[in-house]
Amino acid sequence: MSAASLGSEATASAGSDVGAGAARQNLERQREPLTKVLGARTAKQLGKLSLETVEDLLRHYPRRYGDPGQLTDISQLKVGEHVTVMAQVRTATIRTMRSRGGAMLQATVTDGTHALQLTFFAKRAGVLRMHEDKLRPGRTGLFTGTVGEYRGSRQLTHPDYLIVGVDAADEDEAVLEASRPIPFYPAAASVPTWRIGRSVRTVLDPLPDDYFVDPIPEFLLDRHGHLPLVPSLRDVHVPDDSAAWKRGLARFVYEEALILQSALARRRAAHEALTSVARPRRDDAMASAFDARLPFPLTQGQRDVGEQIATDLERDTPMMRLLQGDVGAGKTVVALRAMLQVVDAGGQAALLAPTEVLAAQHLVTLRALMGPLAEGGMLTGADDATRVTLLTGSQGSKARRAALAEAASGAAGIVVGTHALLSETVQFADLGLVVVDEQHRFGVEQRDELRARGDRPPHMLVMTATPIPRTVAMTVFGDLETSVLAEKPAGRAQIATHVVPADNQAWLTRAWGRIREEVDAGRRAYVVCARIEGDAATEGDGDADVDPDLDGADDQLLAADGGIDLGAAKPVAAPKAPLASVSDTAAMLGARPELAGIGIGVMHGRLSADAKAEAMDRFASGATPVLVSTTVIEVGVDVPQATVMVVLDADNFGISQLHQLRGRVGRAGHASLCLLISRADEGTVAHERLQALAATTDGFALAETDLELRREGDVLGAAQSGGRNSLRLLRVVRDAKVIDAARVDARELVNDDPDFTQHPALAQAIESWLEPAREDYLERS
Ligand code: ADP
Ligand code: MG
């Protein structure tokens, strides 16, 4: 597998270089266990956060920064919450407790207006002196604990705390320490953020500036005005001011982009060094016969992309192309034309689908499109005809043997199946092209596997219907050329989309009135609900792709400026009225005067197959021209007369799902309408998503918006994240410019020095970045 060889090449080149000793030493320094540096106890605590080595700790970047001048608003603290509060000590007194025996220290801290009690108990007063000494009036500190209540005032019992600047050597230093932005680390209740901060400083403070070899080559630091590694770590962990941490984080964002792009650039270079078999076009064979028998003209996009692919196939460098196109864009025809070019040139093509069911569907589609061209060896077949063969694991052994034989002999020009087709047991006479439909489950590793097959790897076309924003394509699929089928075949109508506030009765009445008008004109309407039954306890079909992260904690890094982390403090969601259900909605519509006399059907996943089929028939025939349904109609339903879709509680659905749903109307050239009924308030993310949907029917634009609104989460996918060396800071939309720049830099590096011999630290960084991806892949397979 060349993911592995990428890694080992890196080691080999680093090892052969004069700097090998330095590189090894660098690695030892990074991987030094924290037990050795911080002692077993602290190391064990940090281990709870998976921080094992010096590098783990130093790369544990703060999540945000607090402004030291800004105290926490104590009035906002809620009883029961685990909080970290920044406040000033007002008083601290020790009292002995005659009744219970023992002593108690009570301190009052304040945000200037409100007070919070801190309480410590001990057997003897002496034990509390240490606290009293630190908690001197006027000092500022961070206090962590769970908010309790005692005689009407809020308090923290035995809080963990840090007094700012108290460990300083002299007054000047104390002032400096007290004015620094305060880093807030991703922490655990048992490992508070400042304990992490202290450990970081224990490790970082004594390091000389050149302790580690910087993975970023010096000339690139200069080019972008970034500081070297250790000073940048200080910027991030011990910033003098907010400019410092911003500068530091920017450097690490760039570093991640450079590592990623360097890995991709090298992969690409390795790929370009491979040789494949050129499959030149012929104008006297199947490809042209196919074009002649197509019942529709190709769109301009299909032509243009077809030309790109045909040219790729004529070269003896293996094609690696990603074809993106929204559902219905007509990718199959494009793929088939490419496959026919290869078969005409004497090779074979394989079409891989994500599931056996989809593979079987493809077989039917290809045969239908090809007609007699797919009947090679049969009386009805055209002269140049070939065979299209299905090969799947669930086939009977006889059918499978026959299919295997056709693939091995070359009788089957086109073999359709799943990824199992790439297994060793399937032999091809001359596999010239592999088409992968739906890229998601076909990752970097599988691409590598394919490339590693034989010494003349086949050309490859990867197709995706889920629009991948350009920035993601560039990041994750940076080793692929990309083509986009932007336009859809003619005859698809405009769909006007509007967001309707759920509490606006006038608009709702108008919506039902629109359904009446359409039905009277012979059309159909869908009304989509999130749930099946009226009883709030029953869920819908469970497939609304609501993203729980959308309103979740914001872990934006660069944007977080100032402010104190209040631990688990989150806005309390107002209790919502239950979501509309299919049964309630059908009953409600049946009683609306606007819809009097109109048949209303229902459809959901719990109906039997027969009942579903009947409901669809009655809808299609017009017996029940209004269909109240769950999202089961999202895929595969095709009723050309459908022109209205009303989605209730639309704010509960994801962008992509609403986009797919909307694709059910406007299919037969009738102008159509999609109404998104929403309870989302203006200014919320949910509202913005719906507005985005109303603004465009372009799946790509929507995917970009979705990504931005999701604050991008982990769009890079499993292969690019999850391990300890994964990308922590890079965000594909926000950092698109940085990624672009790093891509240019990486290509320059690879051109000059394909094995990074001059840059062993970068080679090392790439290797450790690839490592977890590989482990992850092994787990999944
Ligand atoms: P997808 O890109 O989602 O795979 P398909 O290839 O399945 O889309 O095409 C969707 C439908 O559009 C199919 O019925 C196909 O035959 C039809 N189609 C493809 N290209 C054209 C065209 N140029 N003009 C009209 N219909 C087309
Ligand atoms: Mg398709």
CSV table of N, CA, C and O in Angstrom, one decimal, residues 570-631:
chain,number,residue,atom,x,y,z
A,570,LYS,N,-24.4,26.9,29.4
A,570,LYS,CA,-24.9,26.9,28.0
A,570,LYS,C,-26.3,27.5,28.0
A,570,LYS,O,-27.0,27.4,29.0
A,571,PRO,N,-26.7,28.1,26.9
A,571,PRO,CA,-28.0,28.7,26.9
A,571,PRO,C,-29.1,27.6,27.2
A,571,PRO,O,-29.0,26.5,26.6
A,572,VAL,N,-30.0,27.9,28.0
A,572,VAL,CA,-31.1,26.9,28.3
A,572,VAL,C,-32.1,27.0,27.2
A,572,VAL,O,-32.7,28.1,27.0
A,573,ALA,N,-32.4,25.9,26.4
A,573,ALA,CA,-33.3,26.0,25.4
A,573,ALA,C,-34.7,26.1,25.9
A,573,ALA,O,-35.1,25.4,26.9
A,574,ALA,N,-35.5,27.0,25.4
A,574,ALA,CA,-36.9,27.0,25.8
A,574,ALA,C,-37.6,25.8,25.4
A,574,ALA,O,-37.3,25.2,24.3
A,575,PRO,N,-38.5,25.2,26.2
A,575,PRO,CA,-39.2,24.0,25.8
A,575,PRO,C,-40.0,24.2,24.5
A,575,PRO,O,-40.7,25.2,24.4
A,576,LYS,N,-39.9,23.3,23.6
A,576,LYS,CA,-40.6,23.6,22.3
A,576,LYS,C,-41.8,22.8,22.2
A,576,LYS,O,-42.0,21.7,22.8
A,577,ALA,N,-42.8,23.3,21.5
A,577,ALA,CA,-44.0,22.5,21.2
A,577,ALA,C,-43.6,21.3,20.4
A,577,ALA,O,-42.6,21.4,19.7
A,578,PRO,N,-44.3,20.2,20.6
A,578,PRO,CA,-43.9,19.0,19.9
A,578,PRO,C,-43.9,19.2,18.3
A,578,PRO,O,-44.7,20.0,17.8
A,579,LEU,N,-43.1,18.4,17.6
A,579,LEU,CA,-43.1,18.5,16.2
A,579,LEU,C,-44.4,18.0,15.6
A,579,LEU,O,-45.0,17.0,16.1
A,580,ALA,N,-44.8,18.5,14.5
A,580,ALA,CA,-46.0,18.1,13.8
A,580,ALA,C,-45.8,16.6,13.3
A,580,ALA,O,-44.7,16.2,12.9
A,581,SER,N,-46.9,15.9,13.5
A,581,SER,CA,-46.8,14.4,13.1
A,581,SER,C,-47.7,14.2,11.8
A,581,SER,O,-48.6,15.0,11.5
A,582,VAL,N,-47.4,13.1,11.2
A,582,VAL,CA,-48.2,12.8,10.0
A,582,VAL,C,-49.7,12.6,10.3
A,582,VAL,O,-50.5,13.2,9.6
A,583,SER,N,-50.0,11.9,11.4
A,583,SER,CA,-51.4,11.6,11.7
A,583,SER,C,-52.1,12.9,12.0
A,583,SER,O,-53.2,13.2,11.5
A,584,ASP,N,-51.5,13.7,12.9
A,584,ASP,CA,-52.2,15.0,13.3
A,584,ASP,C,-52.3,15.9,12.1
A,584,ASP,O,-53.4,16.6,11.9
A,585,THR,N,-51.3,16.0,11.3
A,585,THR,CA,-51.3,16.9,10.2
A,585,THR,C,-52.4,16.5,9.2
A,585,THR,O,-53.1,17.3,8.6
A,586,ALA,N,-52.5,15.2,8.9
A,586,ALA,CA,-53.5,14.7,8.0
A,586,ALA,C,-54.9,15.1,8.5
A,586,ALA,O,-55.7,15.5,7.7
A,587,ALA,N,-55.1,14.9,9.8
A,587,ALA,CA,-56.4,15.2,10.3
A,587,ALA,C,-56.7,16.7,10.2
A,587,ALA,O,-57.7,17.2,9.8
A,588,MET,N,-55.6,17.5,10.5
A,588,MET,CA,-55.8,19.0,10.5
A,588,MET,C,-56.1,19.4,9.1
A,588,MET,O,-57.0,20.3,8.9
A,589,LEU,N,-55.4,18.9,8.1
A,589,LEU,CA,-55.6,19.3,6.7
A,589,LEU,C,-57.0,18.9,6.2
A,589,LEU,O,-57.6,19.6,5.5
A,590,GLY,N,-57.4,17.7,6.7
A,590,GLY,CA,-58.8,17.3,6.3
A,590,GLY,C,-59.9,18.2,6.8
A,590,GLY,O,-60.9,18.3,6.2
A,591,ALA,N,-59.6,19.0,7.8
A,591,ALA,CA,-60.6,19.9,8.4
A,591,ALA,C,-60.4,21.3,7.8
A,591,ALA,O,-61.2,22.2,8.2
A,592,ARG,N,-59.4,21.6,7.0
A,592,ARG,CA,-59.2,22.9,6.5
A,592,ARG,C,-60.2,23.2,5.4
A,592,ARG,O,-60.3,22.5,4.5
A,593,PRO,N,-60.9,24.4,5.5
A,593,PRO,CA,-61.8,24.7,4.5
A,593,PRO,C,-61.2,24.8,3.1
A,593,PRO,O,-61.8,24.4,2.1
A,594,GLU,N,-59.9,25.3,3.0
A,594,GLU,CA,-59.2,25.4,1.7
A,594,GLU,C,-59.2,24.1,1.0
A,594,GLU,O,-59.1,24.0,-0.2
A,595,LEU,N,-59.1,23.0,1.8
A,595,LEU,CA,-58.8,21.7,1.1
A,595,LEU,C,-60.1,20.8,1.1
A,595,LEU,O,-60.0,19.6,0.8
A,596,ALA,N,-61.2,21.4,1.4
A,596,ALA,CA,-62.5,20.6,1.4
A,596,ALA,C,-62.6,19.8,0.1
A,596,ALA,O,-62.4,20.3,-1.0
A,597,GLY,N,-62.9,18.6,0.3
A,597,GLY,CA,-63.2,17.7,-0.9
A,597,GLY,C,-62.0,17.1,-1.6
A,597,GLY,O,-62.1,16.4,-2.5
A,598,ILE,N,-60.8,17.4,-1.0
A,598,ILE,CA,-59.5,16.9,-1.6
A,598,ILE,C,-59.1,15.7,-0.8
A,598,ILE,O,-59.0,15.7,0.4
A,599,GLY,N,-58.7,14.6,-1.5
A,599,GLY,CA,-58.3,13.4,-0.9
A,599,GLY,C,-56.9,13.6,-0.3
A,599,GLY,O,-56.0,14.2,-0.9
A,600,ILE,N,-56.7,13.1,0.9
A,600,ILE,CA,-55.4,13.3,1.6
A,600,ILE,C,-54.9,11.9,2.0
A,600,ILE,O,-55.5,11.2,2.7
A,601,GLY,N,-53.7,11.6,1.5
A,601,GLY,CA,-53.1,10.3,1.8
A,601,GLY,C,-52.0,10.4,2.9
A,601,GLY,O,-51.5,11.5,3.1
A,602,VAL,N,-51.6,9.3,3.5
A,602,VAL,CA,-50.5,9.3,4.4
A,602,VAL,C,-49.4,8.3,4.0
A,602,VAL,O,-49.7,7.3,3.3
A,603,MET,N,-48.2,8.6,4.4
A,603,MET,CA,-47.1,7.7,3.9
A,603,MET,C,-46.0,7.8,5.0
A,603,MET,O,-45.6,8.9,5.4
A,604,HIS,N,-45.5,6.7,5.5
A,604,HIS,CA,-44.4,6.7,6.4
A,604,HIS,C,-43.8,5.3,6.5
A,604,HIS,O,-44.3,4.3,6.0
A,605,GLY,N,-42.6,5.3,7.2
A,605,GLY,CA,-41.8,4.0,7.2
A,605,GLY,C,-42.5,2.9,7.9
A,605,GLY,O,-42.1,1.7,7.7
A,606,ARG,N,-43.5,3.1,8.7
A,606,ARG,CA,-44.1,2.0,9.4
A,606,ARG,C,-45.2,1.3,8.7
A,606,ARG,O,-45.8,0.3,9.2
A,607,LEU,N,-45.6,1.9,7.5
A,607,LEU,CA,-46.6,1.2,6.7
A,607,LEU,C,-46.0,-0.1,6.1
A,607,LEU,O,-44.8,-0.1,5.9
A,608,SER,N,-46.8,-1.0,5.9
A,608,SER,CA,-46.3,-2.3,5.2
A,608,SER,C,-46.0,-1.9,3.8
A,608,SER,O,-46.4,-0.8,3.2
A,609,ALA,N,-45.2,-2.7,3.1
A,609,ALA,CA,-44.8,-2.5,1.8
A,609,ALA,C,-46.0,-2.3,0.8
A,609,ALA,O,-46.0,-1.4,0.0
A,610,ASP,N,-47.0,-3.1,1.0
A,610,ASP,CA,-48.2,-3.0,0.2
A,610,ASP,C,-48.9,-1.7,0.4
A,610,ASP,O,-49.3,-1.0,-0.5
A,611,ALA,N,-49.0,-1.3,1.7
A,611,ALA,CA,-49.7,0.0,2.0
A,611,ALA,C,-48.9,1.2,1.4
A,611,ALA,O,-49.5,2.1,0.9
A,612,LYS,N,-47.6,1.1,1.5
A,612,LYS,CA,-46.8,2.2,0.9
A,612,LYS,C,-47.0,2.3,-0.6
A,612,LYS,O,-47.3,3.3,-1.2
A,613,ALA,N,-47.0,1.1,-1.3
A,613,ALA,CA,-47.2,1.1,-2.7
A,613,ALA,C,-48.6,1.6,-3.1
A,613,ALA,O,-48.7,2.4,-4.0
A,614,GLU,N,-49.6,1.3,-2.3
A,614,GLU,CA,-50.9,1.7,-2.5
A,614,GLU,C,-51.0,3.3,-2.4
A,614,GLU,O,-51.6,4.0,-3.2
A,615,ALA,N,-50.4,3.7,-1.3
A,615,ALA,CA,-50.4,5.2,-1.0
A,615,ALA,C,-49.8,5.9,-2.2
A,615,ALA,O,-50.3,7.0,-2.6
A,616,MET,N,-48.6,5.4,-2.7
A,616,MET,CA,-48.0,6.1,-3.8
A,616,MET,C,-48.8,6.0,-5.0
A,616,MET,O,-48.9,7.0,-5.8
A,617,ASP,N,-49.5,4.9,-5.3
A,617,ASP,CA,-50.4,4.8,-6.5
A,617,ASP,C,-51.5,5.8,-6.4
A,617,ASP,O,-51.8,6.5,-7.4
A,618,ARG,N,-52.1,5.9,-5.2
A,618,ARG,CA,-53.3,6.8,-5.1
A,618,ARG,C,-52.8,8.2,-5.3
A,618,ARG,O,-53.5,9.1,-5.8
A,619,PHE,N,-51.6,8.5,-4.8
A,619,PHE,CA,-51.0,9.9,-5.0
A,619,PHE,C,-50.8,10.2,-6.4
A,619,PHE,O,-51.2,11.2,-7.0
A,620,ALA,N,-50.1,9.2,-7.1
A,620,ALA,CA,-49.7,9.4,-8.5
A,620,ALA,C,-50.9,9.5,-9.4
A,620,ALA,O,-51.0,10.4,-10.3
A,621,SER,N,-52.0,8.7,-9.1
A,621,SER,CA,-53.1,8.7,-9.9
A,621,SER,C,-54.0,9.9,-9.7
A,621,SER,O,-54.9,10.3,-10.5
A,622,GLY,N,-53.8,10.6,-8.5
A,622,GLY,CA,-54.6,11.8,-8.2
A,622,GLY,C,-55.8,11.5,-7.3
A,622,GLY,O,-56.5,12.4,-7.0
A,623,ALA,N,-56.0,10.2,-6.9
A,623,ALA,CA,-57.1,9.9,-6.0
A,623,ALA,C,-56.9,10.6,-4.7
A,623,ALA,O,-57.8,11.1,-4.1
A,624,THR,N,-55.6,10.7,-4.2
A,624,THR,CA,-55.3,11.5,-3.0
A,624,THR,C,-54.2,12.4,-3.4
A,624,THR,O,-53.0,12.1,-3.3
A,625,PRO,N,-54.5,13.6,-4.0
A,625,PRO,CA,-53.5,14.4,-4.6
A,625,PRO,C,-52.6,15.1,-3.5
A,625,PRO,O,-51.6,15.8,-3.9
A,626,VAL,N,-52.9,15.0,-2.2
A,626,VAL,CA,-52.1,15.6,-1.2
A,626,VAL,C,-51.6,14.4,-0.4
A,626,VAL,O,-52.3,13.5,0.1
A,627,LEU,N,-50.2,14.3,-0.2
A,627,LEU,CA,-49.6,13.2,0.5
A,627,LEU,C,-48.9,13.8,1.7
A,627,LEU,O,-48.0,14.6,1.6
A,628,VAL,N,-49.4,13.4,2.9
A,628,VAL,CA,-48.7,13.8,4.1
A,628,VAL,C,-47.7,12.7,4.5
A,628,VAL,O,-48.1,11.5,4.6
A,629,SER,N,-46.5,13.0,4.6
A,629,SER,CA,-45.5,12.0,4.7
A,629,SER,C,-44.3,12.3,5.6
A,629,SER,O,-44.1,13.5,5.9
A,630,THR,N,-43.6,11.3,6.0
A,630,THR,CA,-42.3,11.6,6.7
A,630,THR,C,-41.2,11.7,5.5
A,630,THR,O,-41.6,11.7,4.3
A,631,THR,N,-40.0,11.7,5.9
A,631,THR,CA,-39.0,11.9,4.9
A,631,THR,C,-38.7,10.6,4.0
A,631,THR,O,-37.8,10.6,3.3
